[in-house]
PDB file of C-alpha atoms in Angstrom:
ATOM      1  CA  UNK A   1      87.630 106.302 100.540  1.00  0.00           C
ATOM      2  CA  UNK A   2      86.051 105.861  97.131  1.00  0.00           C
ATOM      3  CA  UNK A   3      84.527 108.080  95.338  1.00  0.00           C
ATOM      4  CA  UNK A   4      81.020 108.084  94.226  1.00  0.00           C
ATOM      5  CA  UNK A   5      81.913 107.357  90.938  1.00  0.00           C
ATOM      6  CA  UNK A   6      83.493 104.618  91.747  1.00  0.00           C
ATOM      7  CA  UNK A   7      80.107 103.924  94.037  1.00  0.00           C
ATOM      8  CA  UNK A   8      77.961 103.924  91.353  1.00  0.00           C
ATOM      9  CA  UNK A   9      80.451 101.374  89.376  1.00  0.00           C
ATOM     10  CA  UNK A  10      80.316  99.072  92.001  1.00  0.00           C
ATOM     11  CA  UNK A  11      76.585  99.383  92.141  1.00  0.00           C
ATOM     12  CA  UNK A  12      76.298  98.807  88.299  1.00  0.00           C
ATOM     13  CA  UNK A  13      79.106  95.897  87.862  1.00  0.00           C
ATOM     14  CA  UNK A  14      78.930  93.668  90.807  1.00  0.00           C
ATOM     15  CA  UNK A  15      75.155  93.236  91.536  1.00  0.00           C
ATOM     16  CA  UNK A  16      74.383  92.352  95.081  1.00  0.00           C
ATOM     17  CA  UNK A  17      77.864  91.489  96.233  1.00  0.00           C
ATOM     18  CA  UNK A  18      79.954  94.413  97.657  1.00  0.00           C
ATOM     19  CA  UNK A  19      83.042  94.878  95.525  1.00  0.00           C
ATOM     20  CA  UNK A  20      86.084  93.872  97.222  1.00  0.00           C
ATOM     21  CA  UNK A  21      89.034  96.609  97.407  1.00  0.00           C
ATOM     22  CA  UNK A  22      90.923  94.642  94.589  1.00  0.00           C
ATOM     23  CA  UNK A  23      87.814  95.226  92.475  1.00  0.00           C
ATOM     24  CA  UNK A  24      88.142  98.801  93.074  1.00  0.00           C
ATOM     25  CA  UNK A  25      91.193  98.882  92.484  1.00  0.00           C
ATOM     26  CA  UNK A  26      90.880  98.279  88.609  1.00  0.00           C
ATOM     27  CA  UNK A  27      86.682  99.619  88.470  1.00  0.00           C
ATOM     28  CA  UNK A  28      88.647 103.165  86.784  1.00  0.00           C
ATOM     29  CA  UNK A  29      89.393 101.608  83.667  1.00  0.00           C
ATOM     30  CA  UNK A  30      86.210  99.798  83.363  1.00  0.00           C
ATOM     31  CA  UNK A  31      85.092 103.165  81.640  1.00  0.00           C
ATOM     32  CA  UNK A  32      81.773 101.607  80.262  1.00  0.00           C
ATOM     33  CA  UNK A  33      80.768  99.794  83.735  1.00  0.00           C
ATOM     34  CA  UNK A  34      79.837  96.861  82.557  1.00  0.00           C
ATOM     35  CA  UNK A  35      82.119  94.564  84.518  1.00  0.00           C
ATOM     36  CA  UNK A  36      84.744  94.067  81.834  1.00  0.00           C
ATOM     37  CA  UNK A  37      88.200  95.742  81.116  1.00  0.00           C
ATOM     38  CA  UNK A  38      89.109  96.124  77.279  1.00  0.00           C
ATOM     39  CA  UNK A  39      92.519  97.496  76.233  1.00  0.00           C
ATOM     40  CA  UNK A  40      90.681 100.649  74.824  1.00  0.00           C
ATOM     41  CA  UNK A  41      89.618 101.720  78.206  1.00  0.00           C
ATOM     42  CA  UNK A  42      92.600 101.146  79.857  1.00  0.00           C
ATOM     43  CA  UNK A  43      94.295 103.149  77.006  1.00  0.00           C
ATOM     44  CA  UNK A  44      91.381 105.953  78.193  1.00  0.00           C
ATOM     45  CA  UNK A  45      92.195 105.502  81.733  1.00  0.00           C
ATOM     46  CA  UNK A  46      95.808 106.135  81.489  1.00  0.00           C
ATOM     47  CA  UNK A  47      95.058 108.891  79.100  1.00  0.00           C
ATOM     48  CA  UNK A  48      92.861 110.513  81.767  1.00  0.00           C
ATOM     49  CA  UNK A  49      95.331 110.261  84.668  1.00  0.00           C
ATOM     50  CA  UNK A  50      97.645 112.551  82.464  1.00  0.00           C
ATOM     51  CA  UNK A  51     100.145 109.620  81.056  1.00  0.00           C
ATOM     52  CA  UNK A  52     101.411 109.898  77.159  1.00  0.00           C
ATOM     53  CA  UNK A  53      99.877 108.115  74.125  1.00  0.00           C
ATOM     54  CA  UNK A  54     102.894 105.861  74.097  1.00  0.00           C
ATOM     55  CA  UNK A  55     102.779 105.159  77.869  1.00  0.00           C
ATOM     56  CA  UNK A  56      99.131 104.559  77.773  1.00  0.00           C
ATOM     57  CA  UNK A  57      99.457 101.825  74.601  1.00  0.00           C
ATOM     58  CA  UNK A  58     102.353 100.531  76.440  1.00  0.00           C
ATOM     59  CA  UNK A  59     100.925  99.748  79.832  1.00  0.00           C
ATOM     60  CA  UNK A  60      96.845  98.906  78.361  1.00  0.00           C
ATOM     61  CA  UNK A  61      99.206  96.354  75.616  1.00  0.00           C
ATOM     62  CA  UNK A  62     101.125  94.653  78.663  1.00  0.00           C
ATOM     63  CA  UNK A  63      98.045  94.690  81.516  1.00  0.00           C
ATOM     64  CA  UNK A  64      95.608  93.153  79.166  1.00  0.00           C
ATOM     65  CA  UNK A  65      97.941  90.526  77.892  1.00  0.00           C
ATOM     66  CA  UNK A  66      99.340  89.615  81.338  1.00  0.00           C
ATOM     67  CA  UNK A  67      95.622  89.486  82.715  1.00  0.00           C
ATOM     68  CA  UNK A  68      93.241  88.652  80.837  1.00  0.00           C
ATOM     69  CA  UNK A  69      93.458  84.721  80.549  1.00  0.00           C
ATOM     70  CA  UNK A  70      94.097  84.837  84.303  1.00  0.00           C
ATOM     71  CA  UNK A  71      90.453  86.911  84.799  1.00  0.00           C
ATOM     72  CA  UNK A  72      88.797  84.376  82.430  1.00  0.00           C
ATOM     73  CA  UNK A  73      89.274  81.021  84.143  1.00  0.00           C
ATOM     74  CA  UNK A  74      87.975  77.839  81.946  1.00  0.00           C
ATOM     75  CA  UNK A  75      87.100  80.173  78.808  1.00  0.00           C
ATOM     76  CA  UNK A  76      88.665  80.203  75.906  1.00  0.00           C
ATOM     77  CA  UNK A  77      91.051  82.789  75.177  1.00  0.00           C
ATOM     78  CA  UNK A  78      89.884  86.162  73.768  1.00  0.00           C
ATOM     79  CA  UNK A  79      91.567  87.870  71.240  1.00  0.00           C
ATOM     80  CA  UNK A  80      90.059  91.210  72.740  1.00  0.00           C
ATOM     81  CA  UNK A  81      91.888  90.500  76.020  1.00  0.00           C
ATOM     82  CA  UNK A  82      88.826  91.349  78.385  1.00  0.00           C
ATOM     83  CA  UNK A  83      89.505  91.642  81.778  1.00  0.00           C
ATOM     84  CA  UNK A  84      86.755  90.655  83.880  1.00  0.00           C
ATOM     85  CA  UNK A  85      86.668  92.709  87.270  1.00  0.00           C
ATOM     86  CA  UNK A  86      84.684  90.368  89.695  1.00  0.00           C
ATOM     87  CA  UNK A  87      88.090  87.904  88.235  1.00  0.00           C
ATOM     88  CA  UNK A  88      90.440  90.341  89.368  1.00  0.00           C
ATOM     89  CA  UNK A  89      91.264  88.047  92.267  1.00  0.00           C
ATOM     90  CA  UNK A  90      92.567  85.068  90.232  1.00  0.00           C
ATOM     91  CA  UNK A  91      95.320  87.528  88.619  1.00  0.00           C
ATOM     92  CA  UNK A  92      96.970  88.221  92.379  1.00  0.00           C
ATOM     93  CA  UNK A  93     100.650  87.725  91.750  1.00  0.00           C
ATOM     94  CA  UNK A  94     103.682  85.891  94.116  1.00  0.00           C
ATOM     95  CA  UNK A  95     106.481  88.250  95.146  1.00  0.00           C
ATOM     96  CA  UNK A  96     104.198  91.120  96.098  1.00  0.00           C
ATOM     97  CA  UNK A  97     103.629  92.719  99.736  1.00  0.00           C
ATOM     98  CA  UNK A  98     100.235  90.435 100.611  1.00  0.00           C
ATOM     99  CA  UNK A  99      98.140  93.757 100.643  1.00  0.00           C
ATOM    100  CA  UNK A 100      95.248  92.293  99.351  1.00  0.00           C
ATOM    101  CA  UNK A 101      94.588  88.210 100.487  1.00  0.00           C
ATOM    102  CA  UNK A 102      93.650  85.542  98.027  1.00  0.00           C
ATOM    103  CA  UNK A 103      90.093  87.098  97.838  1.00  0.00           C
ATOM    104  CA  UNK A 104      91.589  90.464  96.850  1.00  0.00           C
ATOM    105  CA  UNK A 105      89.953  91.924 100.471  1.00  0.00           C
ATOM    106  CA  UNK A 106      92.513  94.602 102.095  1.00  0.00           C
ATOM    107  CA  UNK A 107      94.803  93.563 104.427  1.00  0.00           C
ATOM    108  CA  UNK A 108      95.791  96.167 107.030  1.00  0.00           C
ATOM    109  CA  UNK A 109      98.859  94.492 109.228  1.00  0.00           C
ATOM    110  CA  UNK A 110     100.701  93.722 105.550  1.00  0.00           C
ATOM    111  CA  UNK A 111      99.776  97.114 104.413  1.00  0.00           C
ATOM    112  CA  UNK A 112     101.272  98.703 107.681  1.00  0.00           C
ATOM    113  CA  UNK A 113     104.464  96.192 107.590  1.00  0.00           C
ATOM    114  CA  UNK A 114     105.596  97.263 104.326  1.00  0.00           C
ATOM    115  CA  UNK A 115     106.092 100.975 105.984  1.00  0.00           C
ATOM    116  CA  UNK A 116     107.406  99.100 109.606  1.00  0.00           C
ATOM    117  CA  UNK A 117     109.868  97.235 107.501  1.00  0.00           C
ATOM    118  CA  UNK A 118     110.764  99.478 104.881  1.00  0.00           C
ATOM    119  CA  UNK A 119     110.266 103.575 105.538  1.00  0.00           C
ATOM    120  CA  UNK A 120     113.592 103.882 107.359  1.00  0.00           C
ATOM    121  CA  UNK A 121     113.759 107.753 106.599  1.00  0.00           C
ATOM    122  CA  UNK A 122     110.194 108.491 107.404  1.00  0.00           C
ATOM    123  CA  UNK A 123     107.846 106.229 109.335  1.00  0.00           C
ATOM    124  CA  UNK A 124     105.102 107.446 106.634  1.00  0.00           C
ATOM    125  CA  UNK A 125     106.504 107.674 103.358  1.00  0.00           C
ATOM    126  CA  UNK A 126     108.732 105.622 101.041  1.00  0.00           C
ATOM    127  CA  UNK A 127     111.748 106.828  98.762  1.00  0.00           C
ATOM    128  CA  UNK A 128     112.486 105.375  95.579  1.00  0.00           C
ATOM    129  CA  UNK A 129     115.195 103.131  96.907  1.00  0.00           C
ATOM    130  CA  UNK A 130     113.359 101.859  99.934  1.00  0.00           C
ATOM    131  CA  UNK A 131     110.895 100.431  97.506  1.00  0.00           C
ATOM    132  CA  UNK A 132     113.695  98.594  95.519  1.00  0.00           C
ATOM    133  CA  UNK A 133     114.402  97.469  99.061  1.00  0.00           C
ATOM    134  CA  UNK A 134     110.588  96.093  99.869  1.00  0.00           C
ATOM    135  CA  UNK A 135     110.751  94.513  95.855  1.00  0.00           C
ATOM    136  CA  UNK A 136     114.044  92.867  96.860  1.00  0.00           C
ATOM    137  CA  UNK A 137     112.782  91.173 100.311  1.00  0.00           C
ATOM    138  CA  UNK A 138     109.484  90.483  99.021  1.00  0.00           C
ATOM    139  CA  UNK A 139     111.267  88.437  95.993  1.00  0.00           C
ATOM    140  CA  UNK A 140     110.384  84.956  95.614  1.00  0.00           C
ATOM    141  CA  UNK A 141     112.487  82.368  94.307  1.00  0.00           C
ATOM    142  CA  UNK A 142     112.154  81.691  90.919  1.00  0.00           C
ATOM    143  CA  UNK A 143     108.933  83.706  90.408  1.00  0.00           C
ATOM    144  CA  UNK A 144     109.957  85.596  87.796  1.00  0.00           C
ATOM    145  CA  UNK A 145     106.434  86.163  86.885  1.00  0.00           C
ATOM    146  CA  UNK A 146     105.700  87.579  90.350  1.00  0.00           C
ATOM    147  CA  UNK A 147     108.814  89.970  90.566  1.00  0.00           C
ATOM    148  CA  UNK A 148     108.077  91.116  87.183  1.00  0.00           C
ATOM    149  CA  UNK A 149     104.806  92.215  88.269  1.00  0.00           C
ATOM    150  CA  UNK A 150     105.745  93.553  91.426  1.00  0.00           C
ATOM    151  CA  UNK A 151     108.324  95.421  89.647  1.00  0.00           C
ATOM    152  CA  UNK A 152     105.660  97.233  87.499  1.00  0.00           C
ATOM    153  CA  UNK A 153     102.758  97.857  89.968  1.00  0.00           C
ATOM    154  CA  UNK A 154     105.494  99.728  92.298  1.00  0.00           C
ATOM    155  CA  UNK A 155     107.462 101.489  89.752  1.00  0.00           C
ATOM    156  CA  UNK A 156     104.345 102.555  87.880  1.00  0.00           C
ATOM    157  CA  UNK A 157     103.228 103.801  91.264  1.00  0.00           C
ATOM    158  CA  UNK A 158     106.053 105.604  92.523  1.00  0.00           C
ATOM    159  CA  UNK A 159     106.071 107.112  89.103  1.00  0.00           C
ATOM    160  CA  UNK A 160     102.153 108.099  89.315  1.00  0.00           C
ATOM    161  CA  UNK A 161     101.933 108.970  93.013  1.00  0.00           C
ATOM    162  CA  UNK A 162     105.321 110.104  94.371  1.00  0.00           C
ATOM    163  CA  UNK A 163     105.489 113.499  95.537  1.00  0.00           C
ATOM    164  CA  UNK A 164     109.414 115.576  95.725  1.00  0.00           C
ATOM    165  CA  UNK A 165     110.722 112.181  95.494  1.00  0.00           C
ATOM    166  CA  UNK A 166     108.960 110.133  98.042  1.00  0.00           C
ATOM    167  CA  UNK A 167     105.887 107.928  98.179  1.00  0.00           C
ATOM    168  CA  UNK A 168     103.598 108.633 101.246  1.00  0.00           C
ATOM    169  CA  UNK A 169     101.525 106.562 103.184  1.00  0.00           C
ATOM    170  CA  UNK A 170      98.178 107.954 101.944  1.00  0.00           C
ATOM    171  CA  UNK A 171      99.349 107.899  98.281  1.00  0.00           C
ATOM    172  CA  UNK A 172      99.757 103.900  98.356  1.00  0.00           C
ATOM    173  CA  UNK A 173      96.704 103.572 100.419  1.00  0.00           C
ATOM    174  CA  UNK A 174      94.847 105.434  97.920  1.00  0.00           C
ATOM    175  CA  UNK A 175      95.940 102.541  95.452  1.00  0.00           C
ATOM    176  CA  UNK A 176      94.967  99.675  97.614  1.00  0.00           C
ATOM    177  CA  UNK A 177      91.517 101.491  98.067  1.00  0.00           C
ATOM    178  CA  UNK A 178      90.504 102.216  94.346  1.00  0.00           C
ATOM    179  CA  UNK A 179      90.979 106.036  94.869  1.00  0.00           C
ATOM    180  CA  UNK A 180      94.158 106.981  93.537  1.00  0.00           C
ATOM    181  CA  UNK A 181      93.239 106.591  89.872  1.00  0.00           C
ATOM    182  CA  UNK A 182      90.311 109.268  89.951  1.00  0.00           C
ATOM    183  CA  UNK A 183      91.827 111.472  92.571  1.00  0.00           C
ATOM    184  CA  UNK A 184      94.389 112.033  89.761  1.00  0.00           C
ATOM    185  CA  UNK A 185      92.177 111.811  86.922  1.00  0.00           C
ATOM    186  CA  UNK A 186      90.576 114.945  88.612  1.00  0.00           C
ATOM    187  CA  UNK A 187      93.748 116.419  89.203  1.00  0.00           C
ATOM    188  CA  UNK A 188      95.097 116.326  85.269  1.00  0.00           C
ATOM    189  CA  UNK A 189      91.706 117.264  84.591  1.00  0.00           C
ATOM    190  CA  UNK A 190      91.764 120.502  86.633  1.00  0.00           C
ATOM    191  CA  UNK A 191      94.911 121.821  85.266  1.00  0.00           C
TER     192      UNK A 191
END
């Protein structure tokens, strides 16, 4: 479920049309809510969720580079490396579990095959190498781009959400949904 915050960035972002759960997905970092992803807020966003300076550079660095031209179809590139939200669709990778279709709308039956085919020590969780396992059969050939990709959005998960070693259901739901990000924002911010 998203929060209200993310609510009211929805409301103030996407107009009339209801954000799709890919655009919630990324609304945390947009922490000005005007549609658009800069590196700075990214930086903030990681900041917020607890992660290091260095981590934070790191991952707002690679995101906004891999992204950005991918977000801002027929536009000249931007040395500011903008994201654009409502985009967020057109930067949907290969060699990833086909959570979110090519419109960035959730997909339940993928979401619930990746723990069918993969959670073989719990029907509701996922350990570390039972996601190598799901990046391994979800592999493409020759996308390198897409395993890549896939490689970071699960290992930065796992390393974000996984609890005594394991990554539940609800914790990788939360991620697909748009809620993960705050729900640990508030977290870090609470201790």
């Amino acid at each position: 479920m998203a929060t209200s915050t993310s609510s009211n960035q929805a409301e103030g972002k996407m107009g009339n049309h209801e954000p799709t759960p890919l655009e919630k997905h990324v609304m945390f970092f947009d922490i000005n809510n005007d549609g658009i992803i800069y590196p700075s807020e990214t930086y903030q966003g990681f900041r917020k969720m607890g992660r290091g300076i260095f981590r934070s550079m790191f991952a707002a660095v690679l995101i906004h580079i891999t992204l950005s031209h991918k977000t801002r179809p027929g536009k000249c590139p931007s040395l500011l490396f903008p994201i654009v939200v409502e985009n967020i669709k057109y930067a949907i990778h290969g060699s990833d579990s086909g959570a979110y279709d090519s419109e960035g709308r959730f997909v339940p039956d993928k979401f619930e095959e990746i723990f069918k085919k993969h959670a073989n020590q719990n029907a509701d969780s996922l350990t570390y190498n039972e996601v190598k396992e799901l990046l391994k059969a979800n592999s493409e050939p020759k996308d390198y781009y897409g395993r890549a990709n896939a490689f970071v959005d699960w290992k930065s998960l796992y390393d974000l959400g996984n609890k005594d070693g394991i990554l539940t259901k609800e914790t990788v739901k939360a991620v697909y949904d748009g809620s993960l990000f705050e729900q640990t924002a508030k977290e870090h911010a609470s201790k």
